[in-house]
Short mmCIF file of C-alpha atoms in Angstrom, two decimals:
data_model
loop_
_atom_site.label_atom_id
_atom_site.label_comp_id
_atom_site.label_asym_id
_atom_site.label_seq_id
_atom_site.Cartn_x
_atom_site.Cartn_y
_atom_site.Cartn_z
CA UNK B 1035 -152.11 11.34 -238.92
CA UNK B 1036 -150.59 8.86 -241.36
CA UNK B 1037 -152.34 10.56 -244.25
CA UNK B 1038 -150.98 13.95 -243.20
CA UNK B 1039 -147.47 12.53 -242.96
CA UNK B 1040 -147.89 11.15 -246.47
CA UNK B 1041 -149.17 14.49 -247.74
CA UNK B 1042 -146.24 16.38 -246.21
CA UNK B 1043 -143.84 13.74 -247.61
CA UNK B 1044 -141.92 13.48 -244.34
CA UNK B 1045 -139.99 10.54 -245.79
CA UNK B 1046 -138.59 12.88 -248.43
CA UNK B 1047 -137.13 15.15 -245.79
CA UNK B 1048 -134.07 12.92 -246.13
CA UNK B 1049 -133.26 14.82 -249.33
CA UNK B 1050 -132.97 17.96 -247.25
CA UNK B 1051 -129.99 16.56 -245.35
CA UNK B 1052 -128.05 18.24 -248.16
CA UNK B 1053 -128.74 21.47 -246.25
CA UNK B 1054 -126.36 20.18 -243.56
CA UNK B 1055 -123.47 19.39 -245.92
CA UNK B 1056 -121.75 22.79 -245.65
CA UNK B 1057 -121.87 22.55 -241.85
CA UNK B 1058 -120.75 18.92 -241.78
CA UNK B 1059 -117.83 19.40 -244.14
CA UNK B 1060 -116.69 22.61 -242.44
CA UNK B 1061 -115.86 20.65 -239.29
CA UNK B 1062 -118.13 22.86 -237.19
CA UNK B 1063 -120.92 20.35 -236.57
CA UNK B 1064 -119.38 19.47 -233.19
CA UNK B 1065 -119.96 23.03 -231.97
CA UNK B 1066 -123.33 23.11 -230.13
CA UNK B 1067 -124.39 26.53 -231.42
CA UNK B 1068 -123.49 25.66 -235.02
CA UNK B 1069 -125.24 22.29 -234.77
CA UNK B 1070 -128.44 23.88 -233.45
CA UNK B 1071 -128.31 26.41 -236.26
CA UNK B 1072 -127.90 23.60 -238.78
CA UNK B 1073 -130.90 21.74 -237.36
CA UNK B 1074 -133.02 24.90 -237.60
CA UNK B 1075 -131.89 25.35 -241.22
CA UNK B 1076 -132.87 21.75 -241.96
CA UNK B 1077 -136.32 22.22 -240.40
CA UNK B 1078 -136.91 25.49 -242.24
CA UNK B 1079 -136.16 23.88 -245.58
CA UNK B 1080 -138.28 20.83 -244.72
CA UNK B 1081 -141.25 23.06 -243.92
CA UNK B 1082 -140.96 24.84 -247.27
CA UNK B 1083 -140.50 21.56 -249.13
CA UNK B 1084 -143.60 20.08 -247.49
CA UNK B 1085 -145.63 23.18 -248.37
CA UNK B 1086 -144.60 22.75 -252.01
CA UNK B 1087 -145.48 19.05 -251.95
CA UNK B 1088 -148.99 19.95 -250.79
CA UNK B 1089 -149.38 22.53 -253.58
CA UNK B 1090 -148.12 19.96 -256.07
CA UNK B 1091 -150.60 17.32 -254.90
CA UNK B 1092 -153.51 19.77 -255.07
CA UNK B 1093 -152.49 20.83 -258.56
CA UNK B 1094 -152.05 17.25 -259.81
CA UNK B 1095 -155.00 15.63 -258.03
CA UNK B 1096 -156.98 14.90 -261.20
CA UNK B 1097 -154.03 13.40 -263.06
CA UNK B 1098 -152.92 11.48 -259.97
CA UNK B 1099 -156.27 9.69 -259.79
CA UNK B 1100 -155.46 8.06 -263.14
CA UNK B 1101 -151.92 7.09 -262.10
CA UNK B 1102 -151.27 3.49 -260.92
CA UNK B 1103 -149.53 4.56 -257.68
CA UNK B 1104 -150.12 8.30 -257.27
CA UNK B 1105 -153.85 7.65 -256.98
CA UNK B 1106 -153.10 6.67 -253.37
CA UNK B 1107 -151.89 10.16 -252.46
CA UNK B 1108 -154.10 11.76 -249.76
CA UNK B 1109 -155.54 14.54 -251.94
CA UNK B 1110 -156.12 12.32 -254.98
CA UNK B 1111 -157.73 9.56 -252.89
CA UNK B 1112 -159.95 12.00 -251.00
CA UNK B 1113 -158.46 11.14 -247.60
CA UNK B 1114 -157.67 14.85 -247.08
CA UNK B 1115 -159.73 17.66 -248.55
CA UNK B 1116 -158.26 20.62 -250.38
CA UNK B 1117 -159.19 23.42 -247.93
CA UNK B 1118 -157.27 22.17 -244.85
CA UNK B 1119 -154.37 21.16 -247.08
CA UNK B 1120 -154.08 24.74 -248.36
CA UNK B 1121 -154.09 26.09 -244.79
CA UNK B 1122 -151.34 23.69 -243.74
CA UNK B 1123 -149.26 24.56 -246.82
CA UNK B 1124 -149.51 28.29 -246.01
CA UNK B 1125 -148.60 27.74 -242.34
CA UNK B 1126 -145.56 25.62 -243.25
CA UNK B 1127 -144.34 28.15 -245.84
CA UNK B 1128 -144.63 31.03 -243.36
CA UNK B 1129 -142.86 29.02 -240.66
CA UNK B 1130 -139.99 28.32 -243.05
CA UNK B 1131 -139.42 32.01 -243.71
CA UNK B 1132 -139.95 33.02 -240.06
CA UNK B 1133 -137.25 30.61 -238.88
CA UNK B 1134 -134.75 32.31 -241.18
CA UNK B 1135 -135.25 35.81 -239.79
CA UNK B 1136 -133.72 35.39 -236.32
CA UNK B 1137 -131.55 32.32 -236.94
CA UNK B 1138 -129.81 32.62 -240.31
CA UNK B 1139 -126.31 34.07 -240.52
CA UNK B 1140 -127.08 35.66 -243.89
CA UNK B 1141 -130.81 36.19 -243.58
CA UNK B 1142 -131.58 37.93 -246.93
CA UNK B 1143 -129.59 35.35 -248.89
CA UNK B 1144 -131.11 32.40 -247.03
CA UNK B 1145 -134.65 33.71 -247.65
CA UNK B 1146 -133.76 34.34 -251.30
CA UNK B 1147 -132.66 30.72 -251.78
CA UNK B 1148 -135.75 29.47 -249.94
CA UNK B 1149 -138.11 31.55 -252.08
CA UNK B 1150 -136.19 30.57 -255.22
CA UNK B 1151 -136.76 26.92 -254.30
CA UNK B 1152 -140.48 27.57 -253.80
CA UNK B 1153 -140.88 29.48 -257.07
CA UNK B 1154 -138.86 26.86 -258.97
CA UNK B 1155 -141.01 24.00 -257.70
CA UNK B 1156 -144.31 25.80 -258.21
CA UNK B 1157 -143.27 26.54 -261.80
CA UNK B 1158 -142.28 22.88 -262.14
CA UNK B 1159 -145.66 21.74 -260.83
CA UNK B 1160 -147.63 24.15 -263.00
CA UNK B 1161 -146.26 22.94 -266.32
CA UNK B 1162 -142.47 23.05 -266.54
CA UNK B 1163 -142.25 19.38 -265.57
CA UNK B 1164 -143.75 18.56 -268.98
CA UNK B 1165 -140.95 20.29 -270.91
CA UNK B 1166 -138.05 17.95 -271.75
CA UNK B 1167 -134.60 19.01 -270.48
CA UNK B 1168 -136.15 21.90 -268.55
CA UNK B 1169 -137.67 19.38 -266.14
CA UNK B 1170 -134.23 17.80 -265.60
CA UNK B 1171 -132.65 21.22 -265.06
CA UNK B 1172 -135.25 22.25 -262.50
CA UNK B 1173 -134.96 19.01 -260.53
CA UNK B 1174 -131.18 19.42 -260.47
CA UNK B 1175 -131.28 23.05 -259.35
CA UNK B 1176 -133.59 22.01 -256.52
CA UNK B 1177 -130.81 19.82 -255.08
CA UNK B 1178 -128.27 22.60 -255.54
CA UNK B 1179 -130.44 25.15 -253.75
CA UNK B 1180 -130.42 22.94 -250.66
CA UNK B 1181 -126.63 23.25 -250.44
CA UNK B 1182 -126.70 27.00 -251.07
CA UNK B 1183 -129.43 27.54 -248.49
CA UNK B 1184 -127.48 25.62 -245.86
CA UNK B 1185 -124.38 27.64 -246.71
CA UNK B 1186 -126.17 30.99 -246.36
CA UNK B 1187 -128.08 29.95 -243.23
CA UNK B 1188 -124.96 28.79 -241.39
CA UNK B 1189 -122.62 31.39 -242.88
CA UNK B 1190 -120.25 28.81 -244.38
CA UNK B 1191 -118.67 29.10 -247.82
CA UNK B 1192 -119.17 26.22 -250.26
CA UNK B 1193 -116.10 24.78 -251.96
CA UNK B 1194 -116.11 25.16 -255.75
CA UNK B 1195 -115.45 21.43 -256.11
CA UNK B 1196 -118.35 20.57 -253.79
CA UNK B 1197 -120.62 22.86 -255.81
CA UNK B 1198 -119.64 21.10 -259.04
CA UNK B 1199 -119.99 17.67 -257.41
CA UNK B 1200 -123.52 18.34 -256.21
CA UNK B 1201 -124.52 19.91 -259.53
CA UNK B 1202 -123.24 16.98 -261.61
CA UNK B 1203 -124.63 14.25 -259.38
CA UNK B 1204 -127.95 16.11 -259.17
CA UNK B 1205 -128.25 15.97 -262.96
CA UNK B 1206 -127.32 12.27 -262.82
CA UNK B 1207 -130.06 11.56 -260.26
CA UNK B 1208 -132.63 13.66 -262.14
CA UNK B 1209 -131.93 11.80 -265.37
CA UNK B 1210 -132.10 8.55 -263.41
CA UNK B 1211 -135.51 9.50 -262.06
CA UNK B 1212 -136.85 9.94 -265.58
CA UNK B 1213 -135.14 6.69 -266.63
CA UNK B 1214 -136.79 4.85 -263.74
CA UNK B 1215 -140.21 6.31 -264.52
CA UNK B 1216 -140.01 5.08 -268.11
CA UNK B 1217 -138.85 1.66 -266.96
CA UNK B 1218 -141.70 1.30 -264.46
CA UNK B 1219 -144.64 3.21 -265.92
CA UNK B 1220 -143.83 3.68 -269.61
CA UNK B 1221 -143.79 6.95 -271.55
CA UNK B 1222 -147.50 7.66 -271.04
CA UNK B 1223 -147.16 8.37 -267.30
CA UNK B 1224 -145.82 11.90 -267.81
CA UNK B 1225 -145.97 14.23 -270.82
CA UNK B 1226 -142.21 14.85 -270.95
CA UNK B 1227 -141.46 11.11 -270.93
CA UNK B 1228 -142.90 10.82 -274.43
CA UNK B 1229 -140.01 12.98 -275.65
CA UNK B 1230 -137.28 10.94 -273.97
CA UNK B 1231 -135.85 7.55 -274.81
CA UNK B 1232 -133.72 5.31 -272.64
CA UNK B 1233 -130.59 5.59 -274.76
CA UNK B 1234 -130.59 9.40 -274.49
CA UNK B 1235 -131.09 9.24 -270.73
CA UNK B 1236 -128.45 6.53 -270.32
CA UNK B 1237 -125.77 8.41 -272.27
CA UNK B 1238 -126.31 11.64 -270.38
CA UNK B 1239 -126.63 9.91 -267.02
CA UNK B 1240 -123.18 8.44 -267.28
CA UNK B 1241 -121.59 11.63 -268.57
CA UNK B 1242 -122.75 13.44 -265.44
CA UNK B 1243 -121.95 10.49 -263.21
CA UNK B 1244 -118.36 10.54 -264.47
CA UNK B 1245 -118.11 14.30 -263.99
CA UNK B 1246 -119.59 14.09 -260.51
CA UNK B 1247 -117.17 11.41 -259.35
CA UNK B 1248 -114.19 13.29 -260.78
CA UNK B 1249 -115.27 16.52 -259.06
CA UNK B 1250 -115.89 14.62 -255.83
CA UNK B 1251 -112.42 13.06 -255.97
CA UNK B 1252 -110.82 16.46 -256.61
CA UNK B 1253 -112.76 17.92 -253.67
CA UNK B 1254 -111.49 15.10 -251.46
CA UNK B 1255 -107.83 15.56 -252.36
CA UNK B 1256 -108.04 19.36 -252.36
CA UNK B 1257 -108.73 19.26 -248.65
CA UNK B 1258 -105.57 17.28 -247.93
CA UNK B 1259 -103.07 19.82 -249.27
CA UNK B 1260 -100.50 17.08 -249.85
CA UNK B 1261 -98.99 15.54 -252.96
CA UNK B 1262 -99.25 11.97 -251.69
CA UNK B 1263 -101.68 10.06 -249.52
CA UNK B 1264 -100.93 10.27 -245.85
CA UNK B 1265 -101.58 7.59 -243.29
CA UNK B 1266 -103.72 9.50 -240.83
CA UNK B 1267 -107.10 7.99 -240.01
CA UNK B 1268 -108.86 11.09 -241.29
CA UNK B 1269 -107.16 11.07 -244.69
CA UNK B 1270 -107.67 7.36 -245.19
CA UNK B 1271 -111.35 7.73 -244.30
CA UNK B 1272 -111.82 10.57 -246.79
CA UNK B 1273 -110.17 8.52 -249.52
CA UNK B 1274 -112.33 5.50 -248.61
CA UNK B 1275 -115.34 7.68 -249.36
CA UNK B 1276 -114.43 7.74 -253.07
CA UNK B 1277 -114.95 4.03 -253.86
CA UNK B 1278 -118.03 4.00 -251.61
CA UNK B 1279 -119.49 6.86 -253.65
CA UNK B 1280 -118.60 5.05 -256.88
CA UNK B 1281 -120.31 1.82 -255.90
CA UNK B 1282 -123.31 3.65 -254.41
CA UNK B 1283 -123.88 5.35 -257.78
CA UNK B 1284 -123.38 2.04 -259.54
CA UNK B 1285 -125.94 0.39 -257.27
CA UNK B 1286 -128.44 3.21 -257.90
CA UNK B 1287 -128.01 2.68 -261.65
CA UNK B 1288 -128.52 -1.06 -261.18
CA UNK B 1289 -131.72 -0.44 -259.24
CA UNK B 1290 -133.35 1.83 -261.80
CA UNK B 1291 -132.41 -0.43 -264.71
CA UNK B 1292 -133.03 -3.88 -263.21
CA UNK B 1293 -135.77 -3.43 -260.61
CA UNK B 1294 -139.30 -2.01 -260.50
CA UNK B 1295 -138.17 1.40 -259.27
CA UNK B 1296 -139.43 4.80 -260.37
CA UNK B 1297 -135.93 6.26 -259.92
CA UNK B 1298 -136.78 8.53 -256.99
CA UNK B 1299 -133.51 8.73 -254.99
CA UNK B 1300 -135.15 8.38 -251.57
CA UNK B 1301 -137.36 5.52 -252.67
CA UNK B 1302 -134.42 3.71 -254.25
CA UNK B 1303 -132.15 4.14 -251.20
CA UNK B 1304 -134.79 3.08 -248.68
CA UNK B 1305 -135.95 0.20 -250.85
CA UNK B 1306 -132.54 -1.34 -251.52
CA UNK B 1307 -130.55 -2.65 -248.54
CA UNK B 1308 -127.13 -2.81 -250.25
CA UNK B 1309 -127.47 0.81 -251.39
CA UNK B 1310 -128.65 1.88 -247.93
CA UNK B 1311 -125.61 0.17 -246.36
CA UNK B 1312 -123.28 1.89 -248.81
CA UNK B 1313 -124.80 5.29 -248.00
CA UNK B 1314 -124.52 4.71 -244.24
CA UNK B 1315 -120.89 3.62 -244.62
CA UNK B 1316 -120.17 6.74 -246.69
CA UNK B 1317 -121.65 8.99 -244.00
CA UNK B 1318 -119.58 7.24 -241.32
CA UNK B 1319 -116.28 7.52 -243.18
CA UNK B 1320 -116.96 11.17 -244.06
CA UNK B 1321 -117.59 12.02 -240.40
CA UNK B 1322 -114.36 10.21 -239.45
CA UNK B 1323 -112.48 11.93 -242.26
CA UNK B 1324 -113.61 15.43 -241.38
CA UNK B 1325 -113.49 15.18 -237.59
CA UNK B 1326 -110.50 12.94 -236.89
CA UNK B 1327 -106.85 13.99 -237.45
#
């Protein structure tokens, strides 16, 4: 069972919490029907993501066997054979689409975003990940598609500032992932890494970090519709989210530059207690900000 959980990358389902952002920030997450719909959307995306992870591991099995850490993946290590893995991937992909048909508010659009995510990641696995810049773009769009899928599934519009925030911070995290891989494994671990250098990644990381934090701040204040800060608990909580986001990003940068991290956002968050605390605090203040007057 543990090997199957590793193959399906259940730990990485945390990334798919982005699917719930439109619902959370709309203030409708306290409505039972809307919450159930959000949970179904989250599961549907998780099923598709796991199916893609399996395809990726099958595709990369030979290369993974030569990698210092990826050699422990279930397919590469031989713990799980290819045939049952393919069956599970197909079942999970079908389940993801089937869940959209009766449950999504905008079914065609939700399925379109889900299929777009699948096609994007298959293309990434089958060669695009070795093309510099294109690999960053595809990783970033993957994060963005989570937000758009959640929006279509739950029938909630996405704020333009939230869209720009997620896009910018997704590029920041994607660049950080490549930065972390170089720091930990060197440029020989992935073909595209040979074309990058740390200074290029650093400069671009902090451009998109700055943009993301500005967009996030504008999204925060846009929702207040006031010229000055008020003193309601909700407004103060929303504003408190800005410095928490700033220091969380700073801590992520610290981790990929100063520790033996490969830059994967989930691995960094779960492996660094201060960053994990910052993220939990941010979630708490955002819930207070959105759901308290």
